[in-house]
Amino acid sequence: MKTTLYKVLSLTAFIFIFSNSFAFAQVTSSSASGRNNNKPQEAEQAEAILNKISNDAGIYFKQGLLSLKDNRRSDTGEQFNKSVEVFLMSGVNVRASQKLQNCYSQLIETIYRIEFPSDAQQPQIRSLSATCGWNIENQLADDIAKIVKPASQSKPTADNSILASAVSGGSAQNPEAQIGFNDQKFEVSPLDELAKLELTPEEQQVEGDPVAQQQLQYAMVAVANKSLGFSFQVHPMIQQYINYYRGRGRSTMETGLYRSGMFMRMARRIFREEGVPENVAWLGQVESAWKPTALSWAAASGLWQFIPGTGARFGLRRTAYVDERNSFESATRASARYLKFLANRYNGNWELAMGAYNCGEGNVDRAIRRAGVANFWAAYPYLPQETRNYVPNILATILIANNPQSYGFGHVRPAPPLMYDQIRVPGSTGLNLVAQASDTSVQYLRYLNPELRTNVTPPEPYIIRVPAGKANEVVALFRRAPASKINNSNLANSAAGETWQTIANRTGVSVDQLMAANPGMAAPKGKVFVPQLGNNIQKTNYSRPATAASAAQTSSVKIVKAQAGDTVAKVAERAGANATEVAKFNGLLPNSVLPAGREIKIPSK
């Protein structure tokens, strides 16, 4: 059985509970020690058990370190969980052994320092290894210390030092330490393929192709009458990329035109507000195929593929909690401002501005100097290969997007605009609670908020996106509870006619605790806050019971703990009780599946 109390609690709450619990723990009495001395064989057996507990925990902890070194953060969290579970599931009183207690306490502290890096207190992996007697190499401990070192302690000498590293987790190459063991999920950027794209002879054929000639003439007219909102030189290579999209690149264009519907309305509005031609926003299709989590080989990220340095220049924060390069609105506005800056630099030449957006002002400036004229097609031979593909690709996309019927894409219907509400939540709010409040999933909230690097908002009041139409409901819920208690609660849906007692029966929380968590609510209505039992130390045992189902008698009920995979009916059968009565008493159904450790009340016969 792998599920324990530790899996139910958040790591922060868990560490607080257990570290404080051990702080007041006392070793066994001298009389107990005397009895052990009289039985050396039993003492040796007990010592062997304690050593096995420590060694098994060490194996899992080391596996967690190796996973972290490979940037497999979810695996890291799982292995660290198992390391702690060895102590909790052992049935041994950890406080009875000073060595085991020290090992356990340092393990909890070290995991916390790895998951939540800080300048003040670094994880002491070498010290933990020595205390517990674990075989963890010093090199591995030092590598992990570098990975979790906060950015303020790192001194990269140039922006290029962090360009080639993934940004979802910290590493020696990327000094940005990540909070938590949840990874941002990324998709491959289309720029990586664009850099290697080579047009075939058929695609390069323009003069002998009547359709291509007709489309080239349309492009010249569109530019001449300024219907696209800006001017550019119509070059045969633009038509060559149109040929590419008419053939083997058709699915790429169809996907881009479809996905553009989700973001193009927002992009046009922001570009217009920033004084950038709205059609230049089609640059987003070439940059990311409208995927907010696109990531290139050079660590360019988001809809607009900002590298870390350029993102910072235009106000995009990148911390252990958020990476605003993946934001919808913030990154779009930063992109428009960067493009406007580049257009001004090149006297309104949008081809050069687009080229510089791709490869940087320095490369474009050098190409212009070598060409002797500020003209993209004159500078073309001196630009990087990716940029040579990039600019005509965008111009081809703009032409197709503005007249899809003429280019054979009239059948593509853009996706509906991505709709959402925005609300302000307290600092360090868990997405699980927001998901419960807005009747959605954490996965969808991560989709709406791709800039979040973990399942927790930053430790400051933060504006988060929730499904459209849910803002008022979520805000009303959050106003009912003090901000200090928000993150120590879950939400439960109450049914019509339910009482606090029936909710208490099915949640395992007392009526008094429920009413305190929902002040001013005489009877449950709609969603109600349920305090997390893990934050009440009096209700938490530091050790795992020797048996999976333990019972505690009260004056009128018996309480048993469910095993993994149990239903109410199975628990009732083991207790010799009627399944229907037990289910009704706990506000559940007989076939309700229970998490391991869930307390079920059995009415006395």
Coordinates of N, CA and C in Angstrom, one line a residue, residues 108-302:
I108 N 13.0 15.5 6.2 CA 11.9 16.4 6.0 C 12.4 17.8 5.7
E109 N 13.4 18.3 6.5 CA 13.9 19.6 6.3 C 14.7 19.7 4.9
T110 N 15.4 18.7 4.5 CA 16.2 18.7 3.3 C 15.2 18.7 2.1
I111 N 14.2 17.9 2.1 CA 13.2 17.9 1.0 C 12.6 19.2 0.9
Y112 N 12.2 19.8 2.0 CA 11.6 21.2 1.9 C 12.6 22.2 1.3
R113 N 13.8 22.1 1.6 CA 14.8 23.1 1.1 C 15.1 22.8 -0.4
I114 N 14.9 21.6 -0.8 CA 15.1 21.3 -2.3 C 13.9 21.8 -3.0
E115 N 12.7 21.5 -2.5 CA 11.5 21.9 -3.2 C 11.2 23.4 -3.2
F116 N 11.7 24.1 -2.1 CA 11.5 25.5 -2.0 C 12.8 26.2 -1.7
P117 N 13.6 26.4 -2.7 CA 15.0 26.9 -2.6 C 14.9 28.4 -2.0
S118 N 15.9 28.7 -1.2 CA 16.1 30.1 -0.7 C 17.5 30.4 -0.5
D119 N 17.8 31.7 -0.5 CA 19.2 32.1 -0.3 C 19.7 31.8 1.2
A120 N 18.7 31.9 2.1 CA 19.1 31.8 3.5 C 19.5 30.4 3.9
Q121 N 18.8 29.4 3.4 CA 19.0 28.0 3.9 C 19.1 27.1 2.7
Q122 N 20.2 26.6 2.4 CA 20.4 25.6 1.4 C 20.2 24.2 1.9
P123 N 19.8 23.3 1.0 CA 19.7 21.9 1.5 C 21.0 21.3 1.9
Q124 N 21.1 20.7 3.0 CA 22.3 20.1 3.5 C 22.3 18.6 3.3
I125 N 22.6 18.2 2.0 CA 22.5 16.8 1.6 C 23.6 16.0 2.2
R126 N 24.8 16.5 2.2 CA 25.9 15.8 2.8 C 25.7 15.5 4.3
S127 N 25.2 16.5 5.0 CA 24.9 16.3 6.4 C 23.8 15.3 6.7
L128 N 22.8 15.3 5.8 CA 21.7 14.3 5.9 C 22.3 12.9 5.7
S129 N 23.1 12.8 4.7 CA 23.7 11.5 4.4 C 24.5 10.9 5.5
A130 N 25.3 11.8 6.2 CA 26.1 11.4 7.3 C 25.3 11.0 8.5
T131 N 24.2 11.8 8.8 CA 23.3 11.5 9.9 C 22.6 10.2 9.7
C132 N 22.2 9.9 8.5 CA 21.4 8.7 8.3 C 22.3 7.5 7.9
G133 N 23.6 7.7 7.6 CA 24.4 6.7 7.2 C 24.2 6.2 5.8
W134 N 23.8 7.1 4.9 CA 23.5 6.8 3.5 C 24.7 7.0 2.6
N135 N 24.7 6.2 1.6 CA 25.8 6.3 0.6 C 25.4 7.2 -0.5
I136 N 25.5 8.5 -0.3 CA 25.2 9.5 -1.3 C 26.5 10.2 -1.7
E137 N 26.9 10.1 -2.9 CA 28.2 10.6 -3.3 C 28.2 12.1 -3.2
N138 N 29.4 12.6 -2.8 CA 29.5 14.1 -2.6 C 29.3 14.8 -3.9
Q139 N 29.7 14.2 -5.0 CA 29.5 14.9 -6.3 C 28.0 15.1 -6.6
L140 N 27.2 14.0 -6.3 CA 25.8 14.1 -6.5 C 25.2 15.2 -5.6
A141 N 25.6 15.2 -4.4 CA 25.1 16.3 -3.5 C 25.4 17.7 -3.9
D142 N 26.6 17.8 -4.5 CA 27.1 19.2 -5.0 C 26.3 19.5 -6.2
D143 N 26.0 18.5 -7.1 CA 25.3 18.8 -8.3 C 23.9 19.3 -8.0
I144 N 23.2 18.6 -7.0 CA 21.9 19.0 -6.6 C 21.9 20.4 -6.0
A145 N 22.9 20.7 -5.2 CA 23.0 22.1 -4.6 C 23.1 23.2 -5.7
K146 N 23.8 22.9 -6.8 CA 23.9 23.8 -7.9 C 22.5 24.0 -8.6
I147 N 21.8 22.9 -8.8 CA 20.5 22.9 -9.5 C 19.5 23.8 -8.7
V148 N 19.5 23.6 -7.4 CA 18.5 24.3 -6.6 C 18.9 25.7 -6.1
K149 N 20.1 26.1 -6.5 CA 20.6 27.4 -6.1 C 19.8 28.5 -6.7
P150 N 19.2 29.4 -5.9 CA 18.4 30.5 -6.4 C 19.2 31.4 -7.4
A151 N 18.5 32.1 -8.3 CA 19.2 32.9 -9.3 C 20.1 33.9 -8.8
S152 N 19.7 34.5 -7.6 CA 20.5 35.6 -7.0 C 21.9 35.2 -6.7
Q153 N 22.1 33.9 -6.5 CA 23.5 33.4 -6.2 C 24.3 33.1 -7.4
S154 N 23.7 33.1 -8.6 CA 24.4 32.7 -9.8 C 24.8 33.9 -10.6
K155 N 25.9 33.9 -11.3 CA 26.4 35.0 -12.0 C 26.8 34.6 -13.4
P156 N 25.8 34.4 -14.3 CA 26.1 34.1 -15.7 C 26.8 35.3 -16.3
T157 N 27.8 35.0 -17.1 CA 28.6 36.1 -17.6 C 28.0 36.7 -18.9
A158 N 27.1 36.0 -19.5 CA 26.5 36.5 -20.8 C 25.1 35.9 -20.9
D159 N 24.3 36.6 -21.6 CA 22.9 36.1 -21.8 C 22.9 34.8 -22.6
N160 N 24.0 34.5 -23.4 CA 24.0 33.3 -24.1 C 24.2 32.1 -23.2
S161 N 24.7 32.3 -22.0 CA 24.9 31.2 -21.1 C 23.7 30.5 -20.7
I162 N 22.5 31.1 -20.9 CA 21.3 30.5 -20.5 C 20.3 30.2 -21.7
L163 N 20.8 30.5 -22.9 CA 19.9 30.4 -24.0 C 19.6 28.9 -24.4
A164 N 20.6 28.1 -24.2 CA 20.4 26.7 -24.7 C 19.8 25.7 -23.7
S165 N 19.4 26.3 -22.5 CA 18.9 25.4 -21.5 C 17.4 25.5 -21.4
A166 N 16.7 24.4 -21.0 CA 15.3 24.4 -20.9 C 14.9 25.2 -19.6
V167 N 13.8 25.9 -19.7 CA 13.5 26.8 -18.6 C 12.5 26.2 -17.6
S168 N 12.1 25.0 -17.8 CA 11.1 24.5 -16.8 C 11.7 24.1 -15.5
G169 N 12.9 23.7 -15.4 CA 13.5 23.3 -14.2 C 14.9 23.9 -14.1
G170 N 15.4 24.1 -12.8 CA 16.7 24.7 -12.6 C 17.8 23.7 -13.1
S171 N 18.9 24.2 -13.4 CA 20.1 23.3 -13.8 C 21.3 24.2 -13.6
A172 N 22.4 23.5 -13.7 CA 23.7 24.3 -13.5 C 23.8 25.3 -14.6
Q173 N 23.2 24.9 -15.8 CA 23.3 25.9 -16.9 C 22.2 27.0 -16.8
N174 N 21.1 26.6 -16.2 CA 20.0 27.5 -16.1 C 19.8 27.8 -14.6
P175 N 20.3 28.9 -14.0 CA 20.3 29.1 -12.6 C 19.0 29.4 -12.0
E176 N 17.9 29.4 -12.8 CA 16.6 29.7 -12.3 C 16.1 28.5 -11.5
A177 N 16.0 28.6 -10.2 CA 15.6 27.5 -9.4 C 14.0 27.4 -9.4
Q178 N 13.5 26.2 -9.5 CA 12.0 26.1 -9.6 C 11.4 25.7 -8.3
I179 N 10.3 26.3 -8.0 CA 9.5 25.9 -6.8 C 8.7 24.7 -7.1
G180 N 8.7 23.7 -6.2 CA 7.8 22.6 -6.4 C 8.4 21.5 -7.4
F181 N 7.7 20.4 -7.5 CA 8.2 19.3 -8.3 C 7.3 19.1 -9.5
N182 N 6.5 20.1 -9.9 CA 5.6 20.1 -11.1 C 6.3 20.8 -12.2
D183 N 6.4 20.1 -13.3 CA 7.0 20.7 -14.5 C 6.0 21.5 -15.3
Q184 N 6.5 22.6 -15.9 CA 5.8 23.2 -17.0 C 5.8 22.2 -18.2
K185 N 4.7 22.1 -18.9 CA 4.7 21.2 -20.0 C 4.9 22.0 -21.3
F186 N 5.9 21.6 -22.1 CA 6.3 22.4 -23.3 C 6.0 21.5 -24.6
E187 N 5.8 22.2 -25.7 CA 5.7 21.6 -27.0 C 6.8 22.1 -27.9
V188 N 7.2 21.4 -28.9 CA 8.3 21.8 -29.8 C 7.9 23.0 -30.6
S189 N 8.8 23.9 -30.6 CA 8.5 25.2 -31.4 C 8.7 24.9 -32.9
P190 N 7.8 25.4 -33.8 CA 7.9 25.2 -35.2 C 9.2 25.9 -35.8
L191 N 9.7 26.8 -35.0 CA 11.0 27.5 -35.5 C 12.1 26.5 -35.7
D192 N 12.1 25.4 -34.9 CA 13.2 24.4 -35.0 C 13.2 23.8 -36.4
E193 N 12.0 23.4 -36.9 CA 11.9 22.8 -38.2 C 12.1 23.9 -39.3
L194 N 11.6 25.1 -39.0 CA 11.8 26.1 -40.0 C 13.2 26.4 -40.3
A195 N 14.1 26.3 -39.3 CA 15.5 26.6 -39.5 C 16.1 25.6 -40.5
K196 N 15.5 24.4 -40.6 CA 16.1 23.4 -41.4 C 15.4 23.2 -42.7
L197 N 14.3 24.0 -42.9 CA 13.5 23.8 -44.1 C 14.2 24.1 -45.4
E198 N 14.1 23.2 -46.4 CA 14.7 23.5 -47.7 C 13.6 23.3 -48.7
L199 N 13.3 24.3 -49.6 CA 12.3 24.2 -50.6 C 12.7 23.3 -51.7
T200 N 11.8 22.6 -52.2 CA 12.1 21.7 -53.4 C 12.1 22.5 -54.7
P201 N 12.7 21.9 -55.7 CA 12.7 22.6 -57.0 C 11.2 23.0 -57.5
E202 N 10.3 22.1 -57.2 CA 8.9 22.3 -57.6 C 8.3 23.5 -56.9
E203 N 8.7 23.6 -55.6 CA 8.2 24.7 -54.8 C 8.8 26.1 -55.2
Q204 N 10.0 26.0 -55.7 CA 10.7 27.2 -56.1 C 10.3 27.7 -57.5
Q205 N 9.5 26.8 -58.2 CA 9.0 27.2 -59.5 C 7.9 28.2 -59.4
V206 N 8.2 29.4 -59.9 CA 7.2 30.5 -59.9 C 6.8 30.9 -61.3
E207 N 7.9 31.2 -62.1 CA 7.6 31.7 -63.5 C 6.8 30.8 -64.4
G208 N 7.0 29.5 -64.3 CA 6.3 28.6 -65.2 C 5.0 28.1 -64.6
D209 N 4.6 28.6 -63.5 CA 3.4 28.1 -62.8 C 2.3 29.2 -62.9
P210 N 1.2 29.0 -63.8 CA 0.2 30.0 -64.0 C -0.5 30.4 -62.6
V211 N -0.7 29.4 -61.8 CA -1.4 29.7 -60.5 C -0.5 30.6 -59.6
A212 N 0.8 30.2 -59.6 CA 1.8 31.0 -58.8 C 1.9 32.4 -59.3
Q213 N 1.9 32.6 -60.7 CA 2.0 33.9 -61.3 C 0.7 34.7 -60.9
Q214 N -0.4 34.1 -60.9 CA -1.7 34.8 -60.6 C -1.6 35.3 -59.1
Q215 N -1.1 34.4 -58.2 CA -1.1 34.7 -56.8 C 0.0 35.8 -56.5
L216 N 1.1 35.8 -57.3 CA 2.1 36.8 -57.2 C 1.6 38.2 -57.6
Q217 N 0.7 38.2 -58.6 CA 0.1 39.5 -59.0 C -0.8 40.0 -58.0
Y218 N -1.6 39.1 -57.3 CA -2.5 39.5 -56.2 C -1.7 40.1 -55.1
A219 N -0.5 39.5 -54.8 CA 0.3 40.0 -53.7 C 0.7 41.4 -54.0
M220 N 1.2 41.7 -55.2 CA 1.6 43.0 -55.6 C 0.5 44.1 -55.5
V221 N -0.7 43.7 -55.9 CA -1.8 44.6 -55.8 C -2.2 44.9 -54.3
A222 N -2.2 43.8 -53.5 CA -2.5 44.0 -52.1 C -1.5 44.9 -51.4
V223 N -0.2 44.8 -51.8 CA 0.8 45.7 -51.2 C 0.7 47.1 -51.7
A224 N 0.4 47.2 -53.0 CA 0.3 48.5 -53.6 C -0.9 49.4 -53.1
N225 N -2.0 48.7 -52.8 CA -3.1 49.5 -52.3 C -3.2 49.6 -50.8
K226 N -2.1 49.0 -50.1 CA -2.0 49.1 -48.7 C -3.1 48.5 -47.9
S227 N -3.7 47.5 -48.5 CA -4.8 46.8 -47.8 C -4.3 45.9 -46.7
L228 N -3.0 45.6 -46.6 CA -2.5 44.8 -45.5 C -2.0 45.6 -44.3
G229 N -2.1 47.0 -44.5 CA -1.7 47.8 -43.3 C -0.3 48.2 -43.3
F230 N 0.6 47.6 -44.1 CA 2.0 48.0 -44.2 C 2.5 47.5 -45.5
S231 N 3.7 48.0 -45.9 CA 4.3 47.7 -47.2 C 5.5 46.8 -47.1
F232 N 5.7 46.0 -48.1 CA 6.9 45.2 -48.2 C 7.2 44.9 -49.7
Q233 N 8.4 44.5 -50.0 CA 8.8 44.2 -51.3 C 8.3 42.8 -51.7
V234 N 7.5 42.7 -52.7 CA 7.0 41.3 -53.1 C 8.1 40.6 -53.9
H235 N 8.7 39.6 -53.3 CA 9.8 38.9 -53.8 C 9.3 37.5 -54.2
P236 N 9.9 36.9 -55.3 CA 9.4 35.6 -55.7 C 9.5 34.5 -54.6
M237 N 10.5 34.7 -53.6 CA 10.6 33.7 -52.6 C 9.4 33.7 -51.7
I238 N 8.6 34.8 -51.6 CA 7.4 34.7 -50.8 C 6.4 33.8 -51.5
Q239 N 6.4 33.8 -52.8 CA 5.5 32.9 -53.5 C 6.0 31.5 -53.4
Q240 N 7.3 31.3 -53.3 CA 7.8 29.9 -53.1 C 7.3 29.3 -51.8
Y241 N 7.2 30.1 -50.8 CA 6.7 29.6 -49.5 C 5.1 29.4 -49.6
I242 N 4.5 30.2 -50.4 CA 3.0 29.9 -50.7 C 2.9 28.6 -51.4
N243 N 3.8 28.3 -52.3 CA 3.8 27.0 -53.0 C 4.0 25.9 -52.0
Y244 N 4.9 26.1 -51.1 CA 5.2 25.1 -50.0 C 3.9 24.8 -49.2
Y245 N 3.2 25.9 -48.9 CA 1.9 25.7 -48.1 C 0.8 25.1 -48.9
R246 N 0.8 25.3 -50.2 CA -0.2 24.7 -51.1 C 0.1 23.2 -51.2
G247 N 1.3 22.7 -50.9 CA 1.6 21.3 -51.0 C 1.9 20.6 -49.7
R248 N 3.2 20.3 -49.5 CA 3.6 19.5 -48.3 C 3.4 20.2 -47.0
G249 N 3.3 21.6 -47.1 CA 3.1 22.3 -45.8 C 1.6 22.6 -45.5
R250 N 0.7 22.0 -46.3 CA -0.7 22.3 -46.2 C -1.2 22.1 -44.8
S251 N -0.9 20.9 -44.2 CA -1.5 20.7 -42.8 C -0.9 21.7 -41.8
T252 N 0.3 22.1 -42.0 CA 0.9 23.1 -41.1 C 0.1 24.4 -41.1
M253 N -0.2 24.9 -42.4 CA -1.0 26.1 -42.5 C -2.4 25.9 -42.0
E254 N -3.0 24.8 -42.3 CA -4.4 24.5 -41.8 C -4.5 24.6 -40.3
T255 N -3.5 23.9 -39.6 CA -3.5 23.9 -38.2 C -3.3 25.3 -37.6
G256 N -2.4 26.1 -38.2 CA -2.1 27.4 -37.8 C -3.3 28.4 -38.0
L257 N -4.0 28.3 -39.1 CA -5.2 29.1 -39.4 C -6.3 28.7 -38.4
Y258 N -6.4 27.5 -38.1 CA -7.4 27.0 -37.1 C -7.1 27.6 -35.7
R259 N -5.9 27.4 -35.2 CA -5.5 27.8 -33.9 C -5.5 29.3 -33.7
S260 N -5.2 30.0 -34.8 CA -5.2 31.5 -34.8 C -6.5 32.0 -34.2
G261 N -7.6 31.3 -34.4 CA -8.8 31.9 -33.9 C -8.8 32.1 -32.4
M262 N -8.1 31.3 -31.7 CA -8.1 31.4 -30.2 C -7.4 32.7 -29.7
F263 N -6.4 33.2 -30.5 CA -5.6 34.3 -30.0 C -5.5 35.5 -30.9
M264 N -6.0 35.4 -32.1 CA -5.7 36.5 -33.1 C -6.5 37.7 -32.7
R265 N -7.7 37.6 -32.2 CA -8.5 38.7 -31.8 C -7.8 39.5 -30.7
M266 N -7.3 38.8 -29.7 CA -6.5 39.5 -28.7 C -5.2 40.1 -29.3
A267 N -4.5 39.4 -30.1 CA -3.3 39.9 -30.7 C -3.5 41.2 -31.5
R268 N -4.6 41.1 -32.4 CA -4.9 42.3 -33.2 C -5.2 43.5 -32.3
R269 N -5.9 43.3 -31.2 CA -6.3 44.4 -30.3 C -5.0 45.0 -29.7
I270 N -4.2 44.2 -29.2 CA -3.0 44.7 -28.5 C -2.0 45.3 -29.5
F271 N -1.8 44.7 -30.6 CA -0.9 45.3 -31.7 C -1.5 46.7 -32.1
R272 N -2.8 46.8 -32.2 CA -3.4 48.1 -32.6 C -3.1 49.1 -31.5
E273 N -3.3 48.7 -30.3 CA -3.1 49.6 -29.1 C -1.6 50.1 -29.1
E274 N -0.7 49.2 -29.5 CA 0.7 49.6 -29.4 C 1.2 50.3 -30.7
G275 N 0.3 50.5 -31.7 CA 0.7 51.2 -32.9 C 1.5 50.3 -33.9
V276 N 1.2 49.0 -33.9 CA 1.8 48.1 -34.8 C 0.8 47.6 -35.8
P277 N 1.1 47.5 -37.1 CA 0.1 47.0 -38.0 C -0.5 45.6 -37.5
E278 N -1.8 45.5 -37.6 CA -2.4 44.3 -37.0 C -2.0 43.0 -37.7
N279 N -1.7 43.1 -39.0 CA -1.4 41.9 -39.7 C 0.0 41.4 -39.4
V280 N 0.8 42.2 -38.8 CA 2.2 41.8 -38.3 C 2.0 40.7 -37.2
A281 N 0.8 40.7 -36.6 CA 0.6 39.7 -35.5 C 0.6 38.3 -36.0
W282 N 0.5 38.1 -37.4 CA 0.6 36.7 -37.9 C 1.9 36.2 -37.7
L283 N 2.9 37.0 -37.3 CA 4.2 36.5 -36.9 C 4.1 35.4 -35.9
G284 N 3.0 35.5 -35.0 CA 2.8 34.4 -34.0 C 2.6 33.1 -34.6
Q285 N 2.0 33.0 -35.8 CA 1.8 31.6 -36.3 C 3.1 31.0 -36.7
V286 N 4.0 31.7 -37.3 CA 5.3 31.2 -37.6 C 6.2 30.9 -36.4
E287 N 6.0 31.8 -35.4 CA 6.8 31.6 -34.2 C 6.5 30.4 -33.4
S288 N 5.1 30.2 -33.2 CA 4.7 29.1 -32.2 C 3.6 28.3 -32.7
A289 N 3.0 28.5 -33.9 CA 1.8 27.9 -34.4 C 0.7 28.1 -33.3
W290 N 0.8 29.2 -32.6 CA -0.2 29.7 -31.6 C -0.3 28.7 -30.5
K291 N 0.9 28.2 -30.1 CA 1.0 27.3 -28.9 C 1.7 28.1 -27.8
P292 N 1.0 28.4 -26.7 CA 1.6 29.2 -25.6 C 2.8 28.5 -24.9
T293 N 2.8 27.2 -25.0 CA 3.9 26.5 -24.4 C 5.0 26.0 -25.4
A294 N 5.0 26.6 -26.5 CA 6.1 26.2 -27.5 C 7.5 26.6 -26.9
L295 N 8.4 25.7 -27.1 CA 9.8 26.0 -26.6 C 10.8 25.6 -27.7
S296 N 11.7 26.5 -28.0 CA 12.7 26.2 -29.1 C 14.0 25.7 -28.5
W297 N 14.9 25.2 -29.3 CA 16.2 24.7 -28.9 C 17.0 25.8 -28.2
A298 N 16.7 27.0 -28.5 CA 17.5 28.2 -27.9 C 16.7 28.7 -26.6
A299 N 15.8 27.9 -26.1 CA 15.0 28.4 -24.9 C 14.2 29.6 -25.1
A300 N 13.8 29.8 -26.4 CA 12.8 30.8 -26.7 C 11.4 30.2 -26.4
S301 N 10.6 30.9 -25.7 CA 9.4 30.3 -25.2 C 8.1 31.1 -25.4
G302 N 7.0 30.4 -25.5 CA 5.7 31.1 -25.6 C 5.2 31.4 -27.0

